[in-house]
Tab-separated table of C-alpha atoms in Angstrom:
chain	number	residue	atom	x	y	z
A	1426	MET	CA	28.619	-30.876	37.811
A	1427	ARG	CA	25.415	-32.121	39.456
A	1428	LYS	CA	21.978	-30.627	39.065
A	1429	LEU	CA	18.308	-31.503	39.592
A	1430	PHE	CA	15.511	-31.310	37.020
A	1431	THR	CA	11.829	-31.927	37.651
A	1432	SER	CA	8.851	-32.755	35.396
A	1433	GLU	CA	5.212	-33.437	36.209
A	1434	SER	CA	2.363	-35.443	34.701
A	1435	VAL	CA	-1.338	-35.756	35.474
A	1436	THR	CA	-3.876	-38.545	35.124
A	1437	GLU	CA	-6.731	-38.499	32.652
A	1438	GLY	CA	-9.061	-37.509	35.490
A	1439	HIS	CA	-7.252	-34.249	36.188
A	1440	PRO	CA	-9.855	-31.547	35.383
A	1441	ASP	CA	-7.707	-29.926	32.639
A	1442	LYS	CA	-6.963	-33.282	31.087
A	1443	LEU	CA	-10.648	-34.258	31.243
A	1444	CYS	CA	-11.343	-31.141	29.161
A	1445	ASP	CA	-8.563	-32.004	26.727
A	1446	TYR	CA	-10.033	-35.491	26.340
A	1447	ILE	CA	-13.507	-34.152	25.684
A	1448	SER	CA	-12.176	-31.734	23.053
A	1449	ASP	CA	-10.164	-34.452	21.289
A	1450	SER	CA	-13.185	-36.779	21.476
A	1451	VAL	CA	-15.260	-34.164	19.634
A	1452	LEU	CA	-12.505	-33.757	17.053
A	1453	ASP	CA	-12.337	-37.514	16.452
A	1454	ALA	CA	-16.107	-37.721	16.131
A	1455	TYR	CA	-16.057	-35.216	13.286
A	1456	PHE	CA	-12.958	-36.757	11.632
A	1457	SER	CA	-14.601	-40.185	11.687
A	1458	GLN	CA	-17.154	-38.857	9.179
A	1459	ASP	CA	-15.347	-35.989	7.419
A	1460	PRO	CA	-11.518	-35.986	7.403
A	1461	ASN	CA	-11.536	-32.434	6.100
A	1462	SER	CA	-13.403	-31.055	9.103
A	1463	ARG	CA	-12.152	-27.792	10.534
A	1464	VAL	CA	-12.355	-28.063	14.314
A	1465	ALA	CA	-11.303	-25.718	17.086
A	1466	CYS	CA	-13.054	-27.098	20.158
A	1467	GLU	CA	-12.540	-25.761	23.670
A	1468	THR	CA	-13.996	-27.313	26.842
A	1469	VAL	CA	-14.405	-25.871	30.320
A	1470	ALA	CA	-15.626	-27.973	33.244
A	1471	GLY	CA	-16.747	-26.847	36.661
A	1472	LYS	CA	-19.104	-27.965	39.411
A	1473	GLY	CA	-21.666	-30.231	37.736
A	1474	GLN	CA	-21.332	-28.540	34.365
A	1475	VAL	CA	-19.379	-28.834	31.123
A	1476	VAL	CA	-19.306	-26.145	28.441
A	1477	VAL	CA	-18.095	-26.952	24.924
A	1478	THR	CA	-17.423	-23.967	22.702
A	1479	GLY	CA	-15.534	-23.177	19.524
A	1480	GLU	CA	-15.709	-23.267	15.745
A	1481	ILE	CA	-16.504	-26.324	13.671
A	1482	THR	CA	-16.999	-26.470	9.895
A	1483	SER	CA	-17.713	-29.962	8.624
A	1484	ASN	CA	-19.769	-32.108	6.273
A	1485	SER	CA	-20.312	-34.588	9.112
A	1486	LYS	CA	-23.957	-35.381	9.783
A	1487	ASP	CA	-25.774	-35.704	13.096
A	1488	ILE	CA	-22.828	-35.563	15.449
A	1489	ASP	CA	-24.348	-35.695	18.961
A	1490	ILE	CA	-21.788	-33.590	20.798
A	1491	GLU	CA	-23.512	-33.974	24.139
A	1492	ALA	CA	-23.388	-37.756	23.867
A	1493	VAL	CA	-19.653	-37.500	22.943
A	1494	VAL	CA	-19.051	-35.371	26.057
A	1495	ARG	CA	-20.865	-37.708	28.406
A	1496	ASN	CA	-19.169	-40.762	26.988
A	1497	ALA	CA	-15.745	-39.167	27.429
A	1498	ILE	CA	-16.483	-38.382	31.084
A	1499	LYS	CA	-17.721	-41.936	31.555
A	1500	GLU	CA	-14.560	-43.424	30.002
A	1501	VAL	CA	-12.422	-41.456	32.407
A	1502	GLY	CA	-14.451	-42.906	35.279
A	1503	TYR	CA	-16.376	-39.951	36.715
A	1504	ASP	CA	-19.797	-40.954	38.066
A	1505	ASN	CA	-20.205	-39.158	41.400
A	1506	GLU	CA	-21.454	-35.546	41.564
A	1507	ASN	CA	-20.666	-35.400	45.289
A	1508	THR	CA	-16.917	-35.884	44.883
A	1509	ASP	CA	-16.086	-34.878	41.310
A	1510	ILE	CA	-18.618	-35.014	38.410
A	1511	ASP	CA	-21.255	-37.482	37.164
A	1512	TYR	CA	-21.437	-38.167	33.466
A	1513	LYS	CA	-25.110	-39.031	33.779
A	1514	THR	CA	-26.394	-35.903	35.568
A	1515	CYS	CA	-23.981	-33.079	34.746
A	1516	LYS	CA	-25.197	-30.195	32.595
A	1517	VAL	CA	-23.694	-30.011	29.114
A	1518	LEU	CA	-23.864	-26.603	27.384
A	1519	LEU	CA	-22.880	-26.172	23.746
A	1520	ASN	CA	-21.791	-22.986	21.977
A	1521	ILE	CA	-20.545	-24.002	18.553
A	1522	SER	CA	-20.255	-21.838	15.440
A	1523	LYS	CA	-18.497	-22.187	12.083
A	1524	GLN	CA	-14.917	-21.189	11.332
A	1525	SER	CA	-14.449	-17.473	10.688
A	1526	ALA	CA	-14.591	-16.638	6.946
A	1527	ASP	CA	-11.552	-14.413	7.456
A	1528	ILE	CA	-9.455	-17.283	8.808
A	1529	ALA	CA	-10.739	-19.638	6.101
A	1530	LEU	CA	-9.453	-17.241	3.446
A	1531	GLY	CA	-5.873	-17.963	4.488
A	1532	VAL	CA	-6.324	-21.652	5.146
A	1533	ASP	CA	-8.217	-22.575	1.965
A	1534	LYS	CA	-5.563	-21.079	-0.302
A	1535	SER	CA	-2.059	-20.110	0.726
A	1536	TYR	CA	-0.423	-16.733	0.277
A	1537	GLU	CA	2.045	-18.364	-2.104
A	1538	ASP	CA	-0.754	-19.659	-4.316
A	1539	LYS	CA	-2.348	-16.205	-4.419
A	1540	GLU	CA	1.021	-14.746	-5.445
A	1541	GLY	CA	1.389	-17.242	-8.284
A	1542	GLU	CA	4.145	-19.376	-6.753
A	1543	ASN	CA	2.181	-22.545	-7.489
A	1544	VAL	CA	2.754	-24.028	-4.028
A	1545	GLU	CA	-0.652	-25.754	-4.282
A	1546	SER	CA	-1.124	-25.826	-0.580
A	1547	GLU	CA	-3.329	-24.537	2.179
A	1548	GLY	CA	-1.917	-21.789	4.341
A	1549	ALA	CA	-1.161	-22.079	8.019
A	1550	GLY	CA	-4.227	-21.702	10.208
A	1551	ASP	CA	-2.458	-19.183	12.445
A	1552	GLN	CA	0.874	-17.554	13.087
A	1553	GLY	CA	3.071	-19.076	15.750
A	1554	LEU	CA	6.222	-20.932	16.686
A	1555	MET	CA	6.543	-24.629	17.482
A	1556	PHE	CA	9.297	-26.655	19.036
A	1557	GLY	CA	10.243	-30.324	18.721
A	1558	PHE	CA	12.775	-32.142	20.859
A	1559	ALA	CA	14.494	-35.485	21.299
A	1560	CYS	CA	17.410	-36.842	23.339
A	1561	ASP	CA	18.955	-40.239	24.013
A	1562	GLU	CA	18.073	-40.445	27.735
A	1563	THR	CA	15.364	-43.065	27.144
A	1564	LYS	CA	14.568	-45.684	24.516
A	1565	GLU	CA	11.684	-43.518	23.275
A	1566	LEU	CA	14.151	-40.611	22.950
A	1567	MET	CA	12.394	-38.486	25.562
A	1568	PRO	CA	13.815	-36.753	28.623
A	1569	LEU	CA	13.863	-39.098	31.625
A	1570	PRO	CA	11.948	-36.852	34.097
A	1571	ILE	CA	8.801	-36.500	31.927
A	1572	SER	CA	9.056	-40.113	30.751
A	1573	LEU	CA	8.913	-41.447	34.310
A	1574	ALA	CA	6.262	-38.971	35.388
A	1575	HIS	CA	3.991	-40.065	32.523
A	1576	LYS	CA	4.538	-43.737	33.295
A	1577	LEU	CA	3.632	-43.167	36.937
A	1578	SER	CA	0.424	-41.334	35.965
A	1579	LYS	CA	-0.521	-44.030	33.504
A	1580	LYS	CA	0.123	-46.741	36.076
A	1581	LEU	CA	-1.960	-44.840	38.630
A	1582	THR	CA	-4.891	-44.989	36.196
A	1583	GLU	CA	-4.195	-48.621	35.335
A	1584	VAL	CA	-4.354	-49.869	38.951
A	1585	ARG	CA	-7.591	-47.908	39.456
A	1586	LYS	CA	-9.320	-49.266	36.366
A	1587	ASN	CA	-8.228	-52.889	36.860
A	1588	GLY	CA	-9.239	-52.815	40.554
A	1589	GLU	CA	-5.755	-53.468	41.880
A	1590	ILE	CA	-6.213	-50.346	44.034
A	1591	ASP	CA	-9.983	-50.105	44.219
A	1592	TYR	CA	-10.343	-47.093	46.517
A	1593	ILE	CA	-8.753	-44.429	44.364
A	1594	ARG	CA	-10.608	-42.047	42.017
A	1595	PRO	CA	-9.671	-40.594	38.602
A	1596	ASP	CA	-7.955	-37.296	39.609
A	1597	GLY	CA	-4.234	-37.474	40.229
A	1598	LYS	CA	-0.783	-35.966	39.635
A	1599	THR	CA	2.809	-37.171	39.632
A	1600	GLN	CA	6.177	-35.450	39.695
A	1601	VAL	CA	9.703	-36.773	39.265
A	1602	THR	CA	13.017	-35.067	40.049
A	1603	ILE	CA	16.087	-36.530	38.397
A	1604	GLU	CA	19.672	-35.886	39.465
A	1605	TYR	CA	22.050	-35.274	36.573
A	1606	GLU	CA	25.837	-35.508	36.573
A	1607	ASN	CA	27.531	-33.868	33.612
A	1608	ASP	CA	24.183	-33.794	31.797
A	1609	LYS	CA	23.596	-37.532	32.285
A	1610	PRO	CA	20.746	-38.829	34.477
A	1611	ILE	CA	22.111	-40.871	37.377
A	1612	ARG	CA	19.304	-41.282	39.937
A	1613	VAL	CA	15.816	-40.336	41.034
A	1614	ASP	CA	15.999	-37.691	43.741
A	1615	THR	CA	12.285	-37.176	44.526
A	1616	ILE	CA	8.944	-38.701	43.545
A	1617	VAL	CA	5.595	-37.013	44.269
A	1618	VAL	CA	2.267	-38.847	43.769
A	1619	SER	CA	-1.094	-37.385	44.692
A	1620	THR	CA	-4.245	-39.401	44.000
A	1621	GLN	CA	-7.902	-38.794	44.677
A	1622	HIS	CA	-9.395	-41.454	46.928
A	1623	LEU	CA	-12.624	-42.593	48.575
A	1624	GLU	CA	-13.688	-41.050	51.884
A	1625	ASN	CA	-12.954	-44.168	53.903
A	1626	ALA	CA	-9.485	-44.866	52.473
A	1627	ASN	CA	-6.712	-45.432	55.001
A	1628	LEU	CA	-3.822	-43.073	54.231
A	1629	ASP	CA	-1.137	-45.463	55.500
A	1630	VAL	CA	-2.495	-48.244	53.297
A	1631	LEU	CA	-2.728	-45.855	50.363
A	1632	LYS	CA	0.919	-44.817	50.743
A	1633	LYS	CA	2.025	-48.448	50.942
A	1634	ASP	CA	-0.031	-49.459	47.902
A	1635	ILE	CA	1.168	-46.521	45.775
A	1636	LYS	CA	4.797	-47.254	46.694
A	1637	GLU	CA	4.568	-50.950	45.915
A	1638	LYS	CA	2.030	-51.113	43.059
A	1639	VAL	CA	2.761	-47.871	41.221
A	1640	ILE	CA	6.227	-46.511	41.973
A	1641	ASN	CA	8.154	-49.777	42.316
A	1642	ALA	CA	6.303	-51.199	39.324
A	1643	VAL	CA	7.431	-48.331	37.089
A	1644	VAL	CA	10.713	-46.819	38.228
A	1645	PRO	CA	13.835	-48.934	37.516
A	1646	LYS	CA	15.400	-50.120	40.791
A	1647	GLU	CA	18.837	-48.894	39.741
A	1648	LEU	CA	17.585	-45.303	39.729
A	1649	LEU	CA	16.351	-45.499	43.341
A	1650	ASP	CA	18.481	-45.410	46.461
A	1651	ASP	CA	18.197	-44.802	50.213
A	1652	LYS	CA	18.289	-41.035	49.610
A	1653	THR	CA	15.345	-40.964	47.200
A	1654	LYS	CA	12.483	-38.962	48.743
A	1655	TYR	CA	8.820	-39.964	48.406
A	1656	TYR	CA	5.835	-37.680	48.905
A	1657	ILE	CA	2.594	-39.616	48.524
A	1658	ASN	CA	-0.610	-37.599	49.106
A	1659	PRO	CA	1.382	-35.101	51.182
A	1660	THR	CA	-1.743	-33.064	52.108
A	1661	GLY	CA	-3.196	-36.133	53.832
A	1662	ARG	CA	-6.602	-36.010	52.142
A	1663	PHE	CA	-7.782	-35.888	48.547
A	1664	VAL	CA	-11.449	-36.856	48.383
A	1665	ILE	CA	-12.884	-33.930	46.427
A	1666	GLY	CA	-11.382	-33.918	42.919
A	1667	GLY	CA	-12.013	-33.438	39.256
A	1668	PRO	CA	-14.058	-30.376	38.152
A	1669	LEU	CA	-15.668	-30.190	41.615
A	1670	GLY	CA	-12.308	-29.640	43.311
A	1671	ASP	CA	-10.852	-27.404	40.610
A	1672	SER	CA	-12.254	-26.162	37.320
A	1673	GLY	CA	-10.784	-27.581	34.115
A	1674	LEU	CA	-9.928	-26.018	30.774
A	1675	THR	CA	-8.661	-27.304	27.455
A	1676	GLY	CA	-5.045	-26.434	26.718
A	1677	ARG	CA	-3.830	-25.713	30.219
A	1678	LYS	CA	-1.360	-28.602	30.460
A	1679	ILE	CA	0.904	-27.781	27.494
A	1680	ILE	CA	4.151	-28.588	29.368
A	1681	VAL	CA	2.756	-31.939	30.479
A	1682	ASP	CA	1.766	-32.534	26.839
A	1683	THR	CA	5.285	-31.953	25.494
A	1684	TYR	CA	8.659	-32.329	27.224
A	1685	GLY	CA	8.024	-31.496	30.856
A	1686	GLY	CA	9.828	-28.165	30.614
A	1687	TYR	CA	13.056	-29.840	29.485
A	1688	SER	CA	12.727	-28.210	26.066
A	1689	ARG	CA	11.236	-24.869	25.054
A	1690	HIS	CA	7.578	-24.514	24.100
A	1691	GLY	CA	5.989	-22.213	21.539
A	1692	GLY	CA	2.926	-21.599	23.674
A	1693	GLY	CA	0.214	-23.202	21.527
A	1694	ALA	CA	-1.992	-25.995	22.904
A	1695	PHE	CA	-2.889	-29.156	20.980
A	1696	SER	CA	-6.187	-30.728	22.024
A	1697	GLY	CA	-9.359	-29.980	20.113
A	1698	LYS	CA	-7.550	-28.604	17.074
A	1699	ASP	CA	-7.592	-30.173	13.596
A	1700	PRO	CA	-4.193	-30.418	11.809
A	1701	SER	CA	-4.731	-27.250	9.732
A	1702	LYS	CA	-3.762	-25.568	13.011
A	1703	VAL	CA	0.047	-25.628	12.957
A	1704	ASP	CA	0.112	-25.247	16.734
A	1705	ARG	CA	-0.596	-28.946	16.689
A	1706	SER	CA	0.565	-30.402	13.375
A	1707	ALA	CA	3.875	-28.537	13.130
A	1708	ALA	CA	4.747	-29.406	16.737
A	1709	TYR	CA	4.181	-33.049	15.819
A	1710	MET	CA	6.374	-32.620	12.741
A	1711	ALA	CA	9.091	-30.924	14.724
A	1712	ARG	CA	9.142	-33.852	17.156
A	1713	TYR	CA	9.199	-36.309	14.236
A	1714	ILE	CA	12.230	-34.635	12.731
A	1715	ALA	CA	14.056	-34.048	16.010
A	1716	LYS	CA	13.585	-37.695	16.962
A	1717	ASN	CA	14.977	-38.835	13.623
A	1718	VAL	CA	17.951	-36.500	13.915
A	1719	VAL	CA	18.841	-38.326	17.127
A	1720	ALA	CA	17.833	-41.800	15.880
A	1721	ASN	CA	20.021	-41.375	12.760
A	1722	GLY	CA	23.013	-40.480	14.881
A	1723	TYR	CA	23.325	-36.821	13.797
A	1724	ALA	CA	23.132	-35.675	17.435
A	1725	LYS	CA	22.521	-36.976	20.964
A	1726	LYS	CA	20.126	-34.144	21.712
A	1727	CYS	CA	18.177	-31.996	19.267
A	1728	GLU	CA	15.720	-29.119	19.489
A	1729	ILE	CA	13.960	-27.781	16.380
A	1730	GLN	CA	11.896	-24.633	15.998
A	1731	PHE	CA	9.517	-23.796	13.162
A	1732	SER	CA	7.633	-20.524	12.760
A	1733	TYR	CA	4.621	-19.818	10.541
A	1734	ALA	CA	2.589	-16.855	9.385
A	1735	ILE	CA	-1.190	-17.174	9.048
A	1736	GLY	CA	-2.205	-17.962	5.493
A	1737	VAL	CA	1.391	-18.699	4.424
A	1738	ALA	CA	2.222	-22.308	3.565
A	1739	LYS	CA	5.998	-22.469	4.017
A	1740	PRO	CA	7.590	-21.946	7.445
A	1741	VAL	CA	9.041	-18.491	7.992
A	1742	SER	CA	12.091	-19.969	9.774
A	1743	ILE	CA	13.751	-23.268	10.721
A	1744	TYR	CA	16.116	-23.428	13.723
A	1745	VAL	CA	18.165	-26.389	14.955
A	1746	ASP	CA	20.112	-26.637	18.203
A	1747	THR	CA	22.001	-29.805	19.071
A	1748	PHE	CA	23.595	-28.420	22.297
A	1749	GLY	CA	27.099	-29.300	21.168
A	1750	THR	CA	26.256	-32.967	20.559
A	1751	ALA	CA	26.111	-32.942	16.717
A	1752	THR	CA	28.133	-35.388	14.668
A	1753	ILE	CA	27.633	-33.260	11.499
A	1754	PRO	CA	27.351	-29.461	11.235
A	1755	GLU	CA	23.984	-28.051	12.278
A	1756	ASP	CA	23.613	-26.158	8.982
A	1757	GLU	CA	23.920	-29.530	7.206
A	1758	ILE	CA	21.116	-30.866	9.403
A	1759	VAL	CA	18.962	-27.903	8.376
A	1760	LYS	CA	19.693	-28.617	4.689
A	1761	LYS	CA	18.743	-32.270	5.188
A	1762	ILE	CA	15.482	-31.200	6.756
A	1763	GLU	CA	14.695	-28.756	3.959
A	1764	SER	CA	15.485	-31.298	1.234
A	1765	THR	CA	13.673	-34.256	2.882
A	1766	PHE	CA	10.498	-32.923	4.466
A	1767	ASN	CA	7.559	-30.934	3.112
A	1768	LEU	CA	6.857	-28.463	5.911
A	1769	THR	CA	3.736	-26.872	4.488
A	1770	PRO	CA	0.502	-27.699	6.368
A	1771	ARG	CA	-0.586	-30.029	3.580
A	1772	GLY	CA	2.843	-31.665	3.471
A	1773	ILE	CA	2.831	-32.248	7.224
A	1774	ILE	CA	-0.698	-33.626	7.163
A	1775	ASN	CA	0.107	-36.005	4.303
A	1776	THR	CA	3.460	-37.115	5.748
A	1777	LEU	CA	2.044	-37.974	9.153
A	1778	GLY	CA	-1.481	-39.016	8.085
A	1779	LEU	CA	-3.190	-36.492	10.326
A	1780	ARG	CA	-6.647	-36.515	8.841
A	1781	LYS	CA	-7.703	-39.577	10.792
A	1782	PRO	CA	-9.570	-39.887	14.134
A	1783	ILE	CA	-6.386	-40.590	16.109
A	1784	TYR	CA	-6.454	-37.709	18.558
A	1785	ARG	CA	-8.029	-39.279	21.611
A	1786	LYS	CA	-4.955	-41.529	21.732
A	1787	THR	CA	-2.728	-38.476	22.067
A	1788	THR	CA	-4.534	-36.655	24.882
A	1789	ASN	CA	-3.177	-38.329	27.990
A	1790	TYR	CA	0.339	-39.118	29.243
A	1791	GLY	CA	2.076	-36.954	26.692
A	1792	HIS	CA	1.706	-36.380	22.958
A	1793	PHE	CA	5.261	-37.643	22.433
A	1794	GLY	CA	7.089	-40.858	23.238
A	1795	LYS	CA	4.228	-43.224	22.285
A	1796	GLU	CA	5.613	-45.517	19.609
A	1797	SER	CA	2.231	-46.187	17.969
A	1798	LEU	CA	1.821	-42.572	16.860
A	1799	PRO	CA	2.971	-41.630	13.333
A	1800	TRP	CA	5.350	-38.821	14.436
A	1801	GLU	CA	7.211	-41.330	16.625
A	1802	GLN	CA	8.233	-43.548	13.716
A	1803	ILE	CA	11.929	-43.723	12.834
A	1804	ILE	CA	13.093	-43.316	9.222
A	1805	LYS	CA	16.410	-42.953	7.419
A	1806	PHE	CA	17.136	-39.498	6.020
């Protein structure tokens, strides 16, 4: 049986990703001084203006949020208010308060502690469900469509920043469609790349450069054939981009951030949230465990779901699905998880070392599949 599956990625200059990067930059700024900071930072960007709002409780001193925002925009490469946004001249509005005392009640001390169970742990910062996934389609144990889409987006940014293609701007998107036969990827069916460019760019030259210096540099030749379709800047013009072309918002690229739609998603966004928010930390832990289920040979494909209740330390439920690929019973995998991993918020934070300023590294090109991140490490269990 043959079927097609598609995933997309975006560059760091995409307006939503710009907002994610600003939010994670603020988080890292606070964590660099106070690793116990509570941060829930949301960013919205529009024409010539960035608004940062949310709740921050921290012992950090003299964090210049406006300077953090402008530096993040500069790092992405935005410096032109006529085509996207200028880090030097844009307005930066701040609306920051402290974490709600009602929420803090459940986070500071868990329900179990209050009931005398001696869990000695913080409670979850919110209710919710989180998924983790891994499969053996790529060496990083990620689905092939999202893996290639991220690599194309990252390469698009690389050739811009190193001057190899010096007429493109920060905003861009990629999309990859993979053909599967009996659930195994066999070829690339379609590649879509759209990149912002300077006014005087020649579209024919752009298409040639993107094909040679981005696509052919990333996608393995054996996956391409004479039937592979390419759509490069299919609208014909992409000069106006970034927050000038489309407003941006933190947390609006959650499928790009995870598995490209190949696996289910609990609905919670990651960027701008400290690890007491299980939307982020438990999703990282679920990926960590799912990857190690596959890496240890217990299955070729694994999806894990955790669910939490606000103020409660232990997960309400644990679910494992190996899609018929398990080498041991799924209930045995669940038992291994329960006996090996501490799934309370404190346990997750300690296991993965999440109270460090590491979050800017996660923002772009997926939160999963990057070998340098702690939840991507392989262990025996």
